Every structure is written in structure tokens, then in C-alpha cells.
GROMACS .gro file of C-alpha atoms in nm:
model
  211
    1MET     CA    1  -1.391  -0.480   0.350
    2ARG     CA    2  -1.223  -0.162   0.477
    3GLU     CA    3  -1.156  -0.310   0.813
    4LYS     CA    4  -0.964  -0.558   0.716
    5TYR     CA    5  -0.725  -0.361   0.493
    6LEU     CA    6  -0.722  -0.170   0.797
    7LEU     CA    7  -0.603  -0.438   1.041
    8ARG     CA    8  -0.369  -0.555   0.815
    9ILE     CA    9  -0.178  -0.213   0.729
   10LEU     CA   10  -0.226  -0.147   1.122
   11VAL     CA   11  -0.039  -0.488   1.157
   12LEU     CA   12   0.238  -0.397   0.888
   13LEU     CA   13   0.250  -0.044   1.033
   14ILE     CA   14   0.378  -0.235   1.392
   15VAL     CA   15   0.597  -0.430   1.234
   16LEU     CA   16   0.792  -0.142   1.094
   17ILE     CA   17   0.775   0.049   1.348
   18VAL     CA   18   0.972  -0.218   1.583
   19GLY     CA   19   1.181  -0.289   1.267
   20PRO     CA   20   1.366  -0.605   1.160
   21GLY     CA   21   1.656  -0.441   1.343
   22ALA     CA   22   1.491  -0.581   1.688
   23ALA     CA   23   1.567  -0.897   1.486
   24LYS     CA   24   1.446  -1.215   1.696
   25THR     CA   25   1.369  -1.172   2.038
   26ASN     CA   26   1.248  -1.501   2.272
   27LEU     CA   27   0.902  -1.461   2.114
   28HIS     CA   28   0.940  -1.305   1.806
   29ASP     CA   29   1.094  -1.279   1.494
   30TYR     CA   30   0.982  -0.962   1.368
   31GLY     CA   31   1.216  -0.938   1.046
   32ASP     CA   32   0.983  -1.251   0.962
   33ALA     CA   33   0.698  -1.085   1.021
   34LEU     CA   34   0.811  -0.796   0.823
   35SER     CA   35   0.891  -1.027   0.521
   36LYS     CA   36   0.518  -1.244   0.548
   37SER     CA   37   0.389  -0.922   0.545
   38ILE     CA   38   0.462  -0.794   0.249
   39LEU     CA   39   0.522  -1.129   0.085
   40PHE     CA   40   0.071  -1.062   0.139
   41PHE     CA   41   0.071  -0.783  -0.126
   42GLU     CA   42   0.206  -1.044  -0.398
   43GLY     CA   43  -0.023  -1.303  -0.311
   44GLN     CA   44  -0.334  -1.053  -0.405
   45ARG     CA   45  -0.138  -0.942  -0.729
   46SER     CA   46  -0.351  -0.948  -1.069
   47GLY     CA   47  -0.222  -0.909  -1.382
   48LYS     CA   48   0.039  -1.060  -1.571
   49LEU     CA   49   0.283  -1.150  -1.287
   50PRO     CA   50   0.655  -1.057  -1.307
   51PRO     CA   51   0.984  -1.286  -1.298
   52SER     CA   52   1.062  -1.201  -0.950
   53GLN     CA   53   0.649  -1.291  -0.792
   54ARG     CA   54   0.830  -1.532  -0.509
   55LEU     CA   55   0.456  -1.696  -0.428
   56ALA     CA   56   0.497  -1.913  -0.751
   57TRP     CA   57   0.181  -2.115  -0.702
   58ARG     CA   58  -0.029  -1.738  -0.812
   59LYS     CA   59  -0.035  -1.749  -1.180
   60ASP     CA   60  -0.114  -1.457  -1.460
   61SER     CA   61  -0.460  -1.359  -1.407
   62ALA     CA   62  -0.790  -1.096  -1.529
   63LEU     CA   63  -0.546  -1.049  -1.831
   64HIS     CA   64  -0.862  -0.843  -1.984
   65ASP     CA   65  -0.967  -0.603  -1.718
   66GLY     CA   66  -1.110  -0.247  -1.922
   67THR     CA   67  -1.142  -0.416  -2.226
   68ASP     CA   68  -1.569  -0.373  -2.209
   69LYS     CA   69  -1.424   0.030  -2.174
   70GLY     CA   70  -1.157   0.026  -2.396
   71VAL     CA   71  -0.868   0.050  -2.159
   72ASP     CA   72  -0.602  -0.151  -1.982
   73LEU     CA   73  -0.707  -0.214  -1.661
   74THR     CA   74  -0.448  -0.459  -1.607
   75GLY     CA   75  -0.298  -0.521  -1.257
   76GLY     CA   76  -0.348  -0.359  -0.890
   77TYR     CA   77  -0.455  -0.610  -0.635
   78TYR     CA   78  -0.778  -0.789  -0.559
   79ASP     CA   79  -0.955  -0.727  -0.247
   80ALA     CA   80  -0.881  -0.937   0.065
   81GLY     CA   81  -1.065  -1.292  -0.051
   82ASP     CA   82  -1.208  -1.139  -0.320
   83ASN     CA   83  -1.162  -1.117  -0.717
   84VAL     CA   84  -1.233  -0.741  -0.716
   85LYS     CA   85  -1.037  -0.464  -0.699
   86PHE     CA   86  -1.210  -0.248  -0.549
   87ASN     CA   87  -0.954   0.081  -0.626
   88PHE     CA   88  -1.092   0.293  -0.263
   89PRO     CA   89  -0.943   0.058   0.023
   90MET     CA   90  -0.628  -0.062  -0.242
   91ALA     CA   91  -0.548   0.310  -0.245
   92PHE     CA   92  -0.554   0.359   0.127
   93SER     CA   93  -0.329   0.039   0.189
   94THR     CA   94  -0.100   0.151  -0.089
   95THR     CA   95  -0.082   0.531   0.118
   96MET     CA   96  -0.046   0.365   0.444
   97LEU     CA   97   0.245   0.115   0.288
   98ALA     CA   98   0.405   0.378   0.114
   99TRP     CA   99   0.434   0.615   0.443
  100GLY     CA  100   0.535   0.307   0.631
  101VAL     CA  101   0.846   0.265   0.341
  102LEU     CA  102   0.947   0.647   0.338
  103ASP     CA  103   0.976   0.688   0.724
  104TYR     CA  104   1.112   0.300   0.816
  105GLY     CA  105   1.243   0.195   0.496
  106ARG     CA  106   1.589   0.194   0.575
  107SER     CA  107   1.558  -0.007   0.878
  108MET     CA  108   1.379  -0.274   0.617
  109GLY     CA  109   1.714  -0.413   0.511
  110PRO     CA  110   1.645  -0.658   0.236
  111GLU     CA  111   1.310  -0.622   0.281
  112LEU     CA  112   1.344  -0.241   0.096
  113HIS     CA  113   1.314  -0.383  -0.242
  114ASN     CA  114   1.011  -0.613  -0.209
  115ALA     CA  115   0.857  -0.317  -0.035
  116LEU     CA  116   0.902  -0.056  -0.315
  117GLU     CA  117   0.806  -0.336  -0.575
  118ALA     CA  118   0.439  -0.374  -0.390
  119VAL     CA  119   0.398   0.024  -0.350
  120ARG     CA  120   0.482   0.019  -0.732
  121TRP     CA  121   0.274  -0.252  -0.841
  122ALA     CA  122  -0.031  -0.051  -0.694
  123THR     CA  123   0.100   0.302  -0.828
  124ASP     CA  124   0.158   0.161  -1.213
  125TYR     CA  125  -0.215  -0.028  -1.193
  126PHE     CA  126  -0.363   0.377  -1.086
  127LEU     CA  127  -0.180   0.537  -1.342
  128LYS     CA  128  -0.396   0.309  -1.597
  129SER     CA  129  -0.674   0.373  -1.379
  130THR     CA  130  -0.623   0.740  -1.410
  131ALA     CA  131  -0.519   0.770  -1.812
  132THR     CA  132  -0.831   0.907  -1.924
  133ASN     CA  133  -0.884   1.259  -1.897
  134GLY     CA  134  -1.208   1.333  -1.685
  135VAL     CA  135  -1.235   0.977  -1.580
  136VAL     CA  136  -1.113   0.766  -1.259
  137TYR     CA  137  -1.165   0.434  -1.290
  138ALA     CA  138  -1.263   0.285  -0.936
  139GLN     CA  139  -1.360  -0.069  -0.945
  140VAL     CA  140  -1.290  -0.378  -1.165
  141GLY     CA  141  -1.557  -0.684  -1.095
  142ASP     CA  142  -1.894  -0.743  -0.992
  143PRO     CA  143  -1.941  -0.766  -0.633
  144ASN     CA  144  -2.231  -0.974  -0.593
  145ALA     CA  145  -2.152  -1.227  -0.883
  146ASP     CA  146  -1.791  -1.256  -0.732
  147HIS     CA  147  -1.911  -1.291  -0.338
  148ASN     CA  148  -2.108  -1.603  -0.432
  149CYS     CA  149  -1.844  -1.752  -0.668
  150TRP     CA  150  -1.573  -1.907  -0.447
  151GLN     CA  151  -1.261  -1.966  -0.727
  152ARG     CA  152  -0.931  -1.860  -0.735
  153PRO     CA  153  -0.867  -1.563  -0.984
  154GLU     CA  154  -0.650  -1.795  -1.258
  155ASP     CA  155  -0.964  -1.951  -1.239
  156MET     CA  156  -1.272  -1.716  -1.250
  157ASP     CA  157  -1.537  -1.675  -1.505
  158THR     CA  158  -1.771  -1.419  -1.320
  159PRO     CA  159  -1.820  -1.016  -1.504
  160ARG     CA  160  -1.513  -0.830  -1.484
  161THR     CA  161  -1.771  -0.485  -1.476
  162VAL     CA  162  -1.557  -0.180  -1.495
  163TYR     CA  163  -1.693   0.133  -1.278
  164ALA     CA  164  -1.598   0.454  -1.275
  165VAL     CA  165  -1.645   0.802  -1.193
  166THR     CA  166  -1.602   1.099  -1.396
  167GLU     CA  167  -1.663   1.492  -1.390
  168LYS     CA  168  -2.031   1.507  -1.455
  169ALA     CA  169  -2.073   1.166  -1.210
  170PRO     CA  170  -1.815   1.253  -0.962
  171GLY     CA  171  -1.668   1.051  -0.645
  172SER     CA  172  -1.429   1.251  -0.451
  173GLU     CA  173  -1.369   0.973  -0.220
  174VAL     CA  174  -1.199   0.758  -0.430
  175SER     CA  175  -1.002   1.036  -0.661
  176GLY     CA  176  -0.872   1.146  -0.391
  177GLU     CA  177  -0.794   0.868  -0.207
  178ILE     CA  178  -0.605   0.736  -0.538
  179ALA     CA  179  -0.446   1.089  -0.570
  180ALA     CA  180  -0.334   1.046  -0.178
  181ALA     CA  181  -0.174   0.691  -0.286
  182LEU     CA  182   0.023   0.877  -0.572
  183ALA     CA  183   0.132   1.141  -0.392
  184ALA     CA  184   0.274   0.939  -0.083
  185ALA     CA  185   0.437   0.674  -0.375
  186SER     CA  186   0.572   0.986  -0.524
  187LEU     CA  187   0.785   1.078  -0.225
  188VAL     CA  188   0.864   0.736  -0.178
  189PHE     CA  189   1.047   0.706  -0.521
  190LYS     CA  190   1.219   1.040  -0.448
  191ALA     CA  191   1.375   0.935  -0.144
  192PHE     CA  192   1.444   0.578  -0.324
  193GLY     CA  193   1.614   0.748  -0.632
  194ASP     CA  194   1.392   0.720  -0.892
  195ARG     CA  195   1.260   1.091  -0.952
  196ALA     CA  196   1.123   1.048  -1.288
  197TYR     CA  197   0.885   0.811  -1.166
  198SER     CA  198   0.791   1.014  -0.843
  199ASN     CA  199   0.759   1.335  -1.082
  200MET     CA  200   0.518   1.122  -1.286
  201LEU     CA  201   0.283   1.026  -0.950
  202LEU     CA  202   0.296   1.359  -0.822
  203GLN     CA  203   0.179   1.493  -1.134
  204ARG     CA  204  -0.131   1.245  -1.211
  205ALA     CA  205  -0.190   1.269  -0.847
  206SER     CA  206  -0.240   1.692  -0.900
  207LYS     CA  207  -0.492   1.571  -1.185
  208VAL     CA  208  -0.663   1.328  -1.054
  209ASN     CA  209  -0.734   1.530  -0.732
  210ASN     CA  210  -0.981   1.719  -0.949
  211ILE     CA  211  -1.241   1.531  -1.038
   0.00000   0.00000   0.00000
């Protein structure tokens, strides 16, 4: 699972390093590759989709995530071809994407807006996942049931079980990676003019890192 995310982020970072400024060569259109790399994230979106959603065939899904715990855990990204939201690899992907945008965002041309949206879709979800004091929600969905049932997220009827780590039952790996994603994203939004959101992410990262 983590390896699939690593591969996708590696491809994205390679494209970012080359940059859309390289535009077309005889063999590769790196601007198009960048666009499709970011578009991939939109195809993995969970929750109530925004008007800016470009993949029109993807509809709202998992609108009741978190209700069994009395919290709102809608949003975020599904994992690879699954309908489970694994916050550990999602946070890692967000951290890498954020650093890519921070380092190369000013070379991304019209894709910068979409890249910022991709980062924020994840961080908005992580803010929900860490809103309860002393709790970090780490996963939504039953992986065994999900892996045995091939459904698109709009139609899924598998359990949306919520898993969490707490101060008494800690999980430093997922908590630390979510903190890293929030902190990296805070630098992105600071660099691109949203200081209020940046400060919110940084404050939450400091809080989460203690669980």
C-alpha cells in the first residue's frame, strides 16, 4: 500500500523537478504529465465534492464517515483502488505533495491552483481527524470487507468502521506523519498567501505531534 503511494509521489516529484516550463519535447509533454498527476488526486477524493471538481464522473461518497463515533470524518482521499481512508499513507502523500508545491509551485503555471486544492483537500480532512483532544482518527473503513468487494465509492455498502489512536493507546507513526503533513502544508499556504490557514495548520501540527 505505502509502496504504491511512494511510486505515485515519486513520479509527481520527478515531473515537478523537470517542471512544466520544459513543456513539450519530442518524446514527452511534462506539462500534461503534471496536470494528470494532480488530476489523479481528484479521482481519489472522498466526501462532498466541490464545484471545482474536474472529474465529473466522480460523485459524492462516504457522506456519513465518522457518525459511529459522533464526529465528522468526511473528506480526504481513498487509498489507491480501495474505498478505505488510511491516514498514514494519505499523510505521507500529502507531505510529499506539499514539499513539491513549496519547492516548485512557482514553476507550475496554471496547475498551481489545482495543486494547492489537492493539498488543502487532505489538510481539511486532517483537521477533522485531529479535532478531538487527545485523539487522532487514523482510518475509516474495514479493509478486509473492502478488499473483498469491488465497488465504486458512490455505491459502497461496506462498513465505514473508524479507528483511532489516543494518549492511552498511542500510535506515534500515524500521529507523527499527520503532524508532518500539516506542518509542511502550513509552509505552502504561508508561501502562497493564506497565513490564517497556515497558522491553523501549524498549531494543529504541534498539538498532534504529542499523541
